[in-house]
Amino acid sequence: MNNVINEINQRLENILSQYPDGKVKEAMYYSLKAGGKRIRPLIVLQVIRAYGLDYRKYIDIACALEMIHTYSLIHDDLPGMDNDDLRRGKPTCHKQFGEATAILAGDGLLNMAYEIMSQAVIKSDEPMKAAEAMGVIAKKAGVYGMVGGQTVDVINENKKMDMDTIMYIHNLKTAALIEASMMAGAILAGANEVEILNVEKIAKNVGI
């Protein structure tokens, strides 16, 4: 697993190095390198490995998930959201670079994620599977998943919540991207519909 994480980190560096230097790139790099455990891309690649396939040709889709996760943390920390000063023991992106640059860094990572996923689809030996995996990631990261969970979290800030609301937030804000990771890996590995649904249930429990 450590070898796979090292490969993920190296690929993230290679991808980011292709972009022009500047303050936004510096902020993107700062947040991406701030000490994340790479759980989501690791899950994608470990699921593919569990099917006995070579995970390396899918590493860009895995890296895209880490970019989406990192963008969400940058925006989550902003003054308009949770207004956090620290993330992983370091100043948050907006504290280090300013609010405007942090917003743009998050936007940059999100768009970069879809750029490299679309390229992965084009280059894939099985583009339909790659496109399906990309679609699942998009849905789970959007208003039906992570963004939706964050919305309910913000609306209920400083309010007393019942357990159903709390679980709804956890399901969407956290579990959805874990589901995306495991499901994308299964789809890329050629899993059937029943296996993909089972994987989604497993991932939901892991996420919770």
Coordinates of N, CA and C in Angstrom, one line a residue:
M1 N 0.8 -1.2 0.0 CA 0.0 0.0 0.0 C 0.9 1.3 0.0
N2 N 2.0 1.2 0.7 CA 2.8 2.4 0.8 C 3.4 2.7 -0.6
N3 N 3.7 1.6 -1.4 CA 4.2 1.7 -2.7 C 3.2 2.4 -3.6
V4 N 1.9 2.0 -3.5 CA 0.9 2.6 -4.3 C 0.7 4.1 -3.9
I5 N 0.7 4.4 -2.6 CA 0.6 5.8 -2.2 C 1.7 6.6 -2.8
N6 N 2.9 6.1 -2.8 CA 4.1 6.8 -3.4 C 3.8 7.1 -4.8
E7 N 3.3 6.1 -5.5 CA 3.0 6.2 -7.0 C 1.9 7.3 -7.2
I8 N 0.9 7.3 -6.3 CA -0.1 8.4 -6.4 C 0.5 9.8 -6.2
N9 N 1.3 9.9 -5.2 CA 2.0 11.2 -4.9 C 2.8 11.6 -6.0
Q10 N 3.6 10.7 -6.6 CA 4.4 11.1 -7.8 C 3.6 11.5 -9.0
R11 N 2.5 10.8 -9.2 CA 1.7 11.2 -10.4 C 1.0 12.5 -10.1
L12 N 0.6 12.8 -8.9 CA 0.0 14.1 -8.6 C 1.0 15.2 -8.9
E13 N 2.2 15.0 -8.5 CA 3.3 16.0 -8.7 C 3.5 16.2 -10.2
N14 N 3.5 15.1 -11.0 CA 3.8 15.1 -12.4 C 2.6 15.9 -13.1
I15 N 1.4 15.7 -12.7 CA 0.3 16.3 -13.3 C 0.3 17.8 -13.0
L16 N 0.6 18.2 -11.8 CA 0.6 19.6 -11.4 C 1.8 20.4 -12.0
S17 N 2.9 19.7 -12.3 CA 4.0 20.3 -12.8 C 3.8 20.8 -14.3
Q18 N 2.8 20.3 -14.9 CA 2.5 20.6 -16.3 C 1.8 22.0 -16.4
Y19 N 1.3 22.5 -15.3 CA 0.6 23.8 -15.3 C 1.5 25.0 -15.1
P20 N 1.1 26.1 -15.6 CA 2.0 27.3 -15.5 C 2.1 27.8 -14.0
D21 N 3.3 28.2 -13.7 CA 3.6 28.7 -12.3 C 2.8 29.9 -12.0
G22 N 2.5 30.1 -10.7 CA 1.8 31.3 -10.3 C 1.2 31.1 -8.9
K23 N 0.6 32.1 -8.3 CA 0.1 32.0 -7.0 C -1.0 30.9 -6.8
V24 N -1.9 30.8 -7.8 CA -2.9 29.8 -7.7 C -2.3 28.4 -7.7
K25 N -1.4 28.1 -8.6 CA -0.7 26.8 -8.7 C 0.0 26.5 -7.3
E26 N 0.6 27.5 -6.8 CA 1.3 27.4 -5.5 C 0.3 27.0 -4.4
A27 N -0.8 27.6 -4.4 CA -1.9 27.3 -3.4 C -2.4 25.9 -3.6
M28 N -2.6 25.5 -4.9 CA -3.1 24.2 -5.2 C -2.1 23.1 -4.7
Y29 N -0.9 23.4 -5.0 CA 0.2 22.5 -4.6 C 0.3 22.4 -3.1
Y30 N 0.2 23.5 -2.4 CA 0.3 23.6 -0.9 C -0.8 22.7 -0.3
S31 N -2.0 22.8 -0.8 CA -3.1 22.0 -0.2 C -3.0 20.6 -0.6
L32 N -2.6 20.3 -1.8 CA -2.5 18.9 -2.2 C -1.4 18.2 -1.5
K33 N -0.4 18.9 -1.1 CA 0.8 18.3 -0.4 C 0.7 18.5 1.1
A34 N -0.4 18.8 1.7 CA -0.5 19.2 3.1 C -0.6 18.0 4.0
G35 N -0.4 16.8 3.6 CA -0.3 15.6 4.5 C -1.5 14.7 4.4
G36 N -2.2 14.7 3.3 CA -3.4 13.8 3.2 C -2.9 12.3 3.1
K37 N -3.8 11.4 3.5 CA -3.5 10.0 3.6 C -3.7 9.3 2.3
R38 N -4.4 10.0 1.3 CA -4.6 9.4 0.0 C -5.6 8.2 0.0
I39 N -6.5 8.3 1.0 CA -7.4 7.1 1.2 C -8.3 6.9 -0.1
R40 N -8.8 8.0 -0.7 CA -9.8 7.8 -1.8 C -9.1 7.3 -3.0
P41 N -8.0 7.8 -3.5 CA -7.3 7.2 -4.7 C -6.8 5.8 -4.4
L42 N -6.4 5.6 -3.1 CA -5.9 4.3 -2.7 C -7.0 3.2 -2.9
I43 N -8.2 3.6 -2.4 CA -9.4 2.7 -2.5 C -9.6 2.3 -4.0
V44 N -9.6 3.3 -4.9 CA -9.8 3.0 -6.3 C -8.9 2.0 -6.8
L45 N -7.6 2.2 -6.5 CA -6.6 1.3 -7.0 C -6.6 -0.1 -6.3
Q46 N -6.9 -0.1 -5.0 CA -6.9 -1.4 -4.3 C -8.1 -2.3 -4.8
V47 N -9.2 -1.6 -5.1 CA -10.3 -2.4 -5.6 C -9.9 -3.0 -7.0
I48 N -9.3 -2.2 -7.8 CA -8.8 -2.8 -9.1 C -7.9 -3.9 -8.9
R49 N -7.0 -3.7 -8.0 CA -6.0 -4.8 -7.6 C -6.7 -6.1 -7.2
A50 N -7.8 -5.9 -6.4 CA -8.6 -7.0 -5.9 C -9.2 -7.9 -7.0
Y51 N -9.4 -7.2 -8.1 CA -9.9 -7.9 -9.3 C -8.8 -8.6 -10.1
G52 N -7.5 -8.4 -9.7 CA -6.4 -9.0 -10.3 C -5.9 -8.3 -11.5
L53 N -6.2 -7.0 -11.6 CA -5.8 -6.2 -12.8 C -4.7 -5.2 -12.4
D54 N -4.1 -4.7 -13.5 CA -3.0 -3.7 -13.3 C -3.6 -2.4 -13.0
Y55 N -3.4 -1.8 -11.9 CA -4.0 -0.6 -11.5 C -3.4 0.7 -12.1
R56 N -2.2 0.5 -12.6 CA -1.4 1.7 -13.0 C -2.0 2.5 -14.1
K57 N -2.7 1.8 -15.0 CA -3.3 2.6 -16.2 C -4.6 3.4 -15.7
Y58 N -5.0 3.2 -14.5 CA -6.1 4.0 -14.0 C -5.7 5.0 -12.9
I59 N -4.5 5.2 -12.8 CA -4.0 6.1 -11.7 C -4.5 7.5 -11.8
D60 N -4.7 8.0 -13.1 CA -5.1 9.4 -13.2 C -6.5 9.6 -12.7
I61 N -7.4 8.6 -12.9 CA -8.8 8.7 -12.3 C -8.7 8.7 -10.8
A62 N -7.8 7.9 -10.3 CA -7.6 7.9 -8.8 C -7.1 9.2 -8.3
C63 N -6.2 9.8 -9.0 CA -5.6 11.1 -8.6 C -6.7 12.2 -8.7
A64 N -7.6 12.1 -9.7 CA -8.7 13.1 -9.8 C -9.5 13.1 -8.6
L65 N -9.8 11.9 -8.0 CA -10.5 11.9 -6.7 C -9.8 12.6 -5.6
E66 N -8.5 12.5 -5.5 CA -7.8 13.2 -4.5 C -7.9 14.8 -4.7
M67 N -7.9 15.2 -6.0 CA -8.0 16.6 -6.3 C -9.4 17.1 -5.9
I68 N -10.4 16.3 -6.2 CA -11.8 16.7 -5.8 C -11.9 16.8 -4.2
H69 N -11.3 15.8 -3.5 CA -11.3 15.8 -2.1 C -10.6 17.1 -1.5
T70 N -9.4 17.4 -2.1 CA -8.7 18.5 -1.6 C -9.4 19.8 -1.9
Y71 N -10.0 20.0 -3.1 CA -10.7 21.2 -3.4 C -11.8 21.4 -2.4
S72 N -12.5 20.3 -2.0 CA -13.6 20.4 -1.0 C -13.1 20.8 0.4
L73 N -11.9 20.4 0.7 CA -11.4 20.8 2.0 C -11.0 22.3 2.0
I74 N -10.4 22.8 0.9 CA -10.1 24.2 0.7 C -11.4 25.0 0.9
H75 N -12.4 24.7 0.2 CA -13.7 25.4 0.3 C -14.4 25.3 1.6
D76 N -14.3 24.1 2.2 CA -14.9 23.8 3.5 C -14.3 24.7 4.6
D77 N -13.0 25.0 4.5 CA -12.3 25.8 5.5 C -12.5 27.3 5.3
L78 N -13.1 27.8 4.2 CA -13.3 29.2 3.9 C -14.1 29.9 5.0
P79 N -13.9 31.2 5.2 CA -14.7 32.0 6.1 C -16.2 31.9 5.9
G80 N -16.7 31.7 4.7 CA -18.1 31.6 4.4 C -18.6 30.2 4.8
M81 N -17.8 29.3 5.0 CA -18.2 27.9 5.4 C -17.8 27.7 6.9
D82 N -16.7 26.9 7.1 CA -16.4 26.6 8.5 C -15.4 27.6 9.2
N83 N -14.8 28.4 8.3 CA -13.9 29.4 8.8 C -12.8 28.8 9.7
D84 N -12.1 27.8 9.2 CA -11.0 27.2 10.0 C -9.7 27.8 9.7
D85 N -8.8 27.8 10.7 CA -7.5 28.4 10.6 C -6.4 27.3 10.3
L86 N -6.7 26.1 10.7 CA -5.7 25.0 10.6 C -6.4 23.8 9.8
R87 N -5.5 23.2 9.0 CA -5.9 21.9 8.4 C -4.7 21.0 8.4
R88 N -4.8 19.9 9.0 CA -3.7 18.9 9.1 C -2.5 19.6 9.8
G89 N -2.8 20.4 10.8 CA -1.7 21.0 11.6 C -1.0 22.2 10.9
K90 N -1.5 22.6 9.7 CA -0.9 23.7 9.0 C -2.0 24.8 8.7
P91 N -1.5 26.0 8.5 CA -2.5 27.1 8.1 C -3.4 26.6 6.9
T92 N -4.7 26.9 7.0 CA -5.5 26.6 5.9 C -5.1 27.4 4.7
C93 N -5.6 27.0 3.5 CA -5.2 27.6 2.3 C -5.5 29.1 2.3
H94 N -6.7 29.5 2.7 CA -7.0 30.9 2.7 C -6.2 31.7 3.7
K95 N -5.8 31.1 4.8 CA -4.9 31.8 5.8 C -3.5 32.0 5.2
Q96 N -3.1 31.0 4.4 CA -1.8 31.1 3.8 C -1.7 32.0 2.6
F97 N -2.7 32.0 1.8 CA -2.7 32.7 0.5 C -3.8 33.8 0.3
G98 N -4.7 33.9 1.2 CA -5.8 34.8 1.0 C -7.0 34.1 0.5
E99 N -8.2 34.7 0.8 CA -9.5 34.0 0.5 C -9.7 33.9 -1.0
A100 N -9.4 34.9 -1.8 CA -9.6 34.8 -3.2 C -8.8 33.8 -3.9
T101 N -7.5 33.7 -3.5 CA -6.6 32.7 -4.1 C -7.0 31.3 -3.7
A102 N -7.5 31.1 -2.5 CA -8.0 29.8 -2.0 C -9.2 29.4 -2.8
I103 N -10.1 30.3 -3.0 CA -11.3 29.9 -3.9 C -10.8 29.4 -5.2
L104 N -9.9 30.2 -5.8 CA -9.4 29.9 -7.2 C -8.6 28.6 -7.2
A105 N -7.9 28.3 -6.1 CA -7.1 27.1 -6.0 C -8.1 25.9 -5.9
G106 N -9.2 26.0 -5.2 CA -10.2 24.9 -5.1 C -10.8 24.7 -6.5
D107 N -11.2 25.9 -7.2 CA -11.8 25.8 -8.5 C -10.8 25.1 -9.5
G108 N -9.5 25.5 -9.3 CA -8.5 24.9 -10.2 C -8.3 23.4 -10.1
L109 N -8.3 22.9 -8.8 CA -8.2 21.5 -8.6 C -9.4 20.7 -9.1
L110 N -10.6 21.3 -8.9 CA -11.8 20.6 -9.4 C -11.8 20.5 -10.9
N111 N -11.5 21.6 -11.6 CA -11.5 21.6 -13.0 C -10.3 20.7 -13.5
M112 N -9.2 20.7 -12.9 CA -8.1 19.8 -13.2 C -8.5 18.3 -13.1
A113 N -9.3 18.0 -12.1 CA -9.8 16.6 -11.9 C -10.6 16.2 -13.1
Y114 N -11.5 17.0 -13.6 CA -12.3 16.6 -14.7 C -11.5 16.6 -16.0
E115 N -10.5 17.5 -16.1 CA -9.7 17.5 -17.3 C -8.9 16.2 -17.4
I116 N -8.3 15.7 -16.3 CA -7.5 14.5 -16.4 C -8.4 13.3 -16.5
M117 N -9.6 13.3 -15.9 CA -10.5 12.2 -16.1 C -11.0 12.1 -17.6
S118 N -11.3 13.2 -18.2 CA -11.7 13.2 -19.6 C -10.6 12.7 -20.5
Q119 N -9.4 13.1 -20.2 CA -8.3 12.6 -21.0 C -8.1 11.1 -20.8
A120 N -8.3 10.6 -19.5 CA -8.3 9.2 -19.2 C -9.3 8.4 -20.0
V121 N -10.5 9.0 -20.2 CA -11.6 8.3 -20.9 C -11.1 8.2 -22.4
I122 N -10.6 9.3 -23.0 CA -10.2 9.3 -24.4 C -9.1 8.3 -24.6
K123 N -8.2 8.1 -23.7 CA -7.0 7.2 -23.9 C -7.3 5.8 -23.4
S124 N -8.4 5.5 -22.8 CA -8.7 4.2 -22.2 C -9.0 3.2 -23.3
D125 N -8.6 1.9 -23.0 CA -8.9 0.8 -23.9 C -10.4 0.5 -23.9
E126 N -11.0 0.9 -22.7 CA -12.5 0.7 -22.6 C -13.1 2.0 -22.2
P127 N -13.3 2.9 -23.1 CA -13.7 4.3 -22.8 C -15.1 4.3 -22.1
M128 N -16.0 3.4 -22.4 CA -17.3 3.4 -21.8 C -17.2 3.1 -20.3
K129 N -16.4 2.2 -19.9 CA -16.2 2.0 -18.5 C -15.6 3.2 -17.8
A130 N -14.6 3.8 -18.4 CA -14.0 4.9 -17.9 C -14.9 6.1 -17.7
A131 N -15.8 6.3 -18.8 CA -16.8 7.3 -18.7 C -17.8 7.1 -17.6
E132 N -18.2 5.8 -17.5 CA -19.2 5.4 -16.4 C -18.6 5.7 -15.0
A133 N -17.3 5.4 -14.8 CA -16.6 5.7 -13.6 C -16.6 7.2 -13.3
M134 N -16.3 8.0 -14.4 CA -16.2 9.4 -14.3 C -17.6 10.0 -13.9
G135 N -18.7 9.4 -14.5 CA -20.0 9.8 -14.2 C -20.4 9.6 -12.7
V136 N -20.0 8.4 -12.2 CA -20.3 8.1 -10.8 C -19.5 9.1 -9.9
I137 N -18.3 9.4 -10.2 CA -17.5 10.4 -9.4 C -18.2 11.7 -9.4
A138 N -18.6 12.2 -10.6 CA -19.3 13.5 -10.7 C -20.5 13.5 -9.9
K139 N -21.3 12.5 -9.9 CA -22.6 12.5 -9.2 C -22.4 12.5 -7.7
K140 N -21.4 11.6 -7.2 CA -21.2 11.5 -5.8 C -20.5 12.7 -5.2
A141 N -19.8 13.5 -6.1 CA -19.1 14.7 -5.6 C -20.0 15.9 -5.7
G142 N -21.2 15.8 -6.3 CA -22.0 17.0 -6.6 C -23.2 17.1 -5.6
V143 N -24.3 17.7 -6.1 CA -25.4 18.0 -5.2 C -26.1 16.8 -4.7
Y144 N -26.0 15.6 -5.4 CA -26.5 14.4 -4.9 C -25.6 13.7 -3.8
G145 N -24.5 14.3 -3.6 CA -23.5 13.7 -2.7 C -22.8 14.7 -1.8
M146 N -21.5 14.9 -2.0 CA -20.7 15.7 -1.1 C -21.2 17.2 -1.0
V147 N -21.5 17.8 -2.2 CA -22.0 19.2 -2.1 C -23.3 19.3 -1.4
G148 N -24.2 18.3 -1.7 CA -25.5 18.3 -1.0 C -25.3 18.1 0.5
G149 N -24.4 17.3 1.0 CA -24.2 17.1 2.4 C -23.6 18.4 3.0
Q150 N -22.7 19.1 2.3 CA -22.2 20.3 2.8 C -23.2 21.4 2.9
T151 N -24.2 21.4 2.0 CA -25.3 22.4 2.0 C -26.1 22.2 3.3
V152 N -26.5 21.0 3.6 CA -27.3 20.7 4.8 C -26.5 21.0 6.0
D153 N -25.2 20.7 6.0 CA -24.4 21.0 7.1 C -24.3 22.6 7.4
V154 N -24.2 23.3 6.4 CA -24.1 24.8 6.5 C -25.5 25.4 7.0
I155 N -26.6 24.9 6.4 CA -27.9 25.3 6.8 C -28.2 25.1 8.3
N156 N -27.6 24.0 8.8 CA -27.9 23.6 10.2 C -26.8 24.1 11.2
E157 N -25.9 24.9 10.7 CA -24.8 25.4 11.6 C -25.4 26.0 12.9
N158 N -24.9 25.6 14.0 CA -25.3 26.1 15.3 C -26.8 25.8 15.7
K159 N -27.4 24.8 15.0 CA -28.7 24.4 15.3 C -28.7 23.0 15.9
K160 N -29.6 22.7 16.7 CA -29.8 21.3 17.2 C -30.3 20.4 16.1
M161 N -29.6 19.3 15.8 CA -30.1 18.4 14.8 C -30.5 17.1 15.3
D162 N -31.5 16.4 14.7 CA -31.8 15.1 15.1 C -30.9 14.1 14.4
M163 N -30.9 12.8 14.8 CA -30.0 11.9 14.3 C -30.1 11.6 12.8
D164 N -31.4 11.7 12.3 CA -31.6 11.5 10.8 C -30.8 12.6 10.0
T165 N -30.9 13.8 10.5 CA -30.2 14.9 9.8 C -28.7 14.7 9.8
I166 N -28.2 14.3 11.0 CA -26.8 14.1 11.2 C -26.3 13.0 10.2
M167 N -27.0 11.9 10.2 CA -26.7 10.8 9.3 C -26.8 11.1 7.8
Y168 N -27.7 12.0 7.5 CA -27.9 12.4 6.1 C -26.6 13.2 5.7
I169 N -26.2 14.1 6.6 CA -25.0 14.9 6.3 C -23.8 14.0 6.2
H170 N -23.6 13.0 7.1 CA -22.5 12.1 7.1 C -22.5 11.3 5.8
N171 N -23.7 10.8 5.4 CA -23.8 10.0 4.2 C -23.4 10.7 3.0
L172 N -23.8 12.0 2.9 CA -23.5 12.7 1.7 C -22.2 13.4 1.7
K173 N -21.9 14.1 2.8 CA -20.6 14.9 2.9 C -19.4 14.0 2.9
T174 N -19.4 12.9 3.5 CA -18.2 12.0 3.7 C -18.4 10.7 2.9
A175 N -19.4 10.0 3.2 CA -19.5 8.6 2.6 C -19.6 8.6 1.1
A176 N -20.2 9.6 0.5 CA -20.5 9.6 -0.9 C -19.2 9.6 -1.7
L177 N -18.1 10.3 -1.3 CA -16.9 10.2 -2.0 C -16.1 8.9 -1.8
I178 N -16.4 8.3 -0.7 CA -15.8 6.9 -0.5 C -16.5 5.9 -1.4
E179 N -17.9 6.1 -1.5 CA -18.6 5.3 -2.4 C -18.1 5.5 -3.9
A180 N -17.9 6.7 -4.2 CA -17.4 7.0 -5.6 C -16.0 6.3 -5.8
S181 N -15.2 6.3 -4.8 CA -13.9 5.7 -4.9 C -14.0 4.2 -5.2
M182 N -14.8 3.5 -4.4 CA -14.9 2.1 -4.4 C -15.7 1.7 -5.7
M183 N -16.7 2.4 -6.0 CA -17.5 2.1 -7.2 C -16.7 2.3 -8.5
A184 N -16.0 3.4 -8.5 CA -15.2 3.7 -9.7 C -14.2 2.5 -10.0
G185 N -13.5 2.1 -8.9 CA -12.6 1.0 -9.0 C -13.3 -0.3 -9.5
A186 N -14.4 -0.6 -9.0 CA -15.2 -1.8 -9.4 C -15.6 -1.7 -10.9
I187 N -16.1 -0.5 -11.3 CA -16.5 -0.3 -12.7 C -15.3 -0.4 -13.6
L188 N -14.2 0.2 -13.3 CA -13.0 0.1 -14.1 C -12.5 -1.3 -14.2
A189 N -12.8 -2.1 -13.2 CA -12.3 -3.5 -13.2 C -13.3 -4.4 -13.9
G190 N -14.4 -3.9 -14.3 CA -15.4 -4.7 -15.1 C -16.4 -5.4 -14.2
A191 N -16.7 -4.9 -13.0 CA -17.6 -5.6 -12.1 C -19.0 -5.5 -12.7
N192 N -19.9 -6.5 -12.3 CA -21.3 -6.5 -12.8 C -22.1 -5.6 -11.9
E193 N -23.4 -5.4 -12.3 CA -24.3 -4.4 -11.6 C -24.4 -4.8 -10.1
V194 N -24.6 -6.1 -9.8 CA -24.8 -6.6 -8.5 C -23.6 -6.3 -7.6
E195 N -22.4 -6.6 -8.2 CA -21.1 -6.3 -7.5 C -21.0 -4.8 -7.2
I196 N -21.3 -4.0 -8.2 CA -21.2 -2.5 -8.0 C -22.1 -2.0 -6.9
L197 N -23.4 -2.6 -6.8 CA -24.3 -2.2 -5.7 C -23.8 -2.7 -4.4
N198 N -23.2 -3.9 -4.3 CA -22.6 -4.4 -3.1 C -21.5 -3.5 -2.6
V199 N -20.6 -3.1 -3.6 CA -19.5 -2.3 -3.3 C -20.0 -0.9 -2.7
E200 N -21.0 -0.4 -3.3 CA -21.6 0.9 -2.8 C -22.0 0.8 -1.4
K201 N -22.7 -0.3 -1.0 CA -23.1 -0.5 0.4 C -21.9 -0.6 1.3
I202 N -20.9 -1.4 0.9 CA -19.7 -1.5 1.7 C -19.1 -0.2 1.9
A203 N -18.9 0.6 0.8 CA -18.3 1.9 0.9 C -19.1 2.9 1.8
K204 N -20.4 2.8 1.7 CA -21.2 3.7 2.6 C -20.9 3.4 4.1
N205 N -20.8 2.1 4.4 CA -20.5 1.8 5.8 C -19.1 2.3 6.2
V206 N -18.1 2.1 5.3 CA -16.8 2.6 5.5 C -16.8 4.1 5.7
G207 N -17.5 4.8 4.8 CA -17.6 6.3 4.9 C -18.2 6.7 6.2
I208 N -19.3 6.1 6.7 CA -19.9 6.5 7.9 C -19.0 6.2 9.1

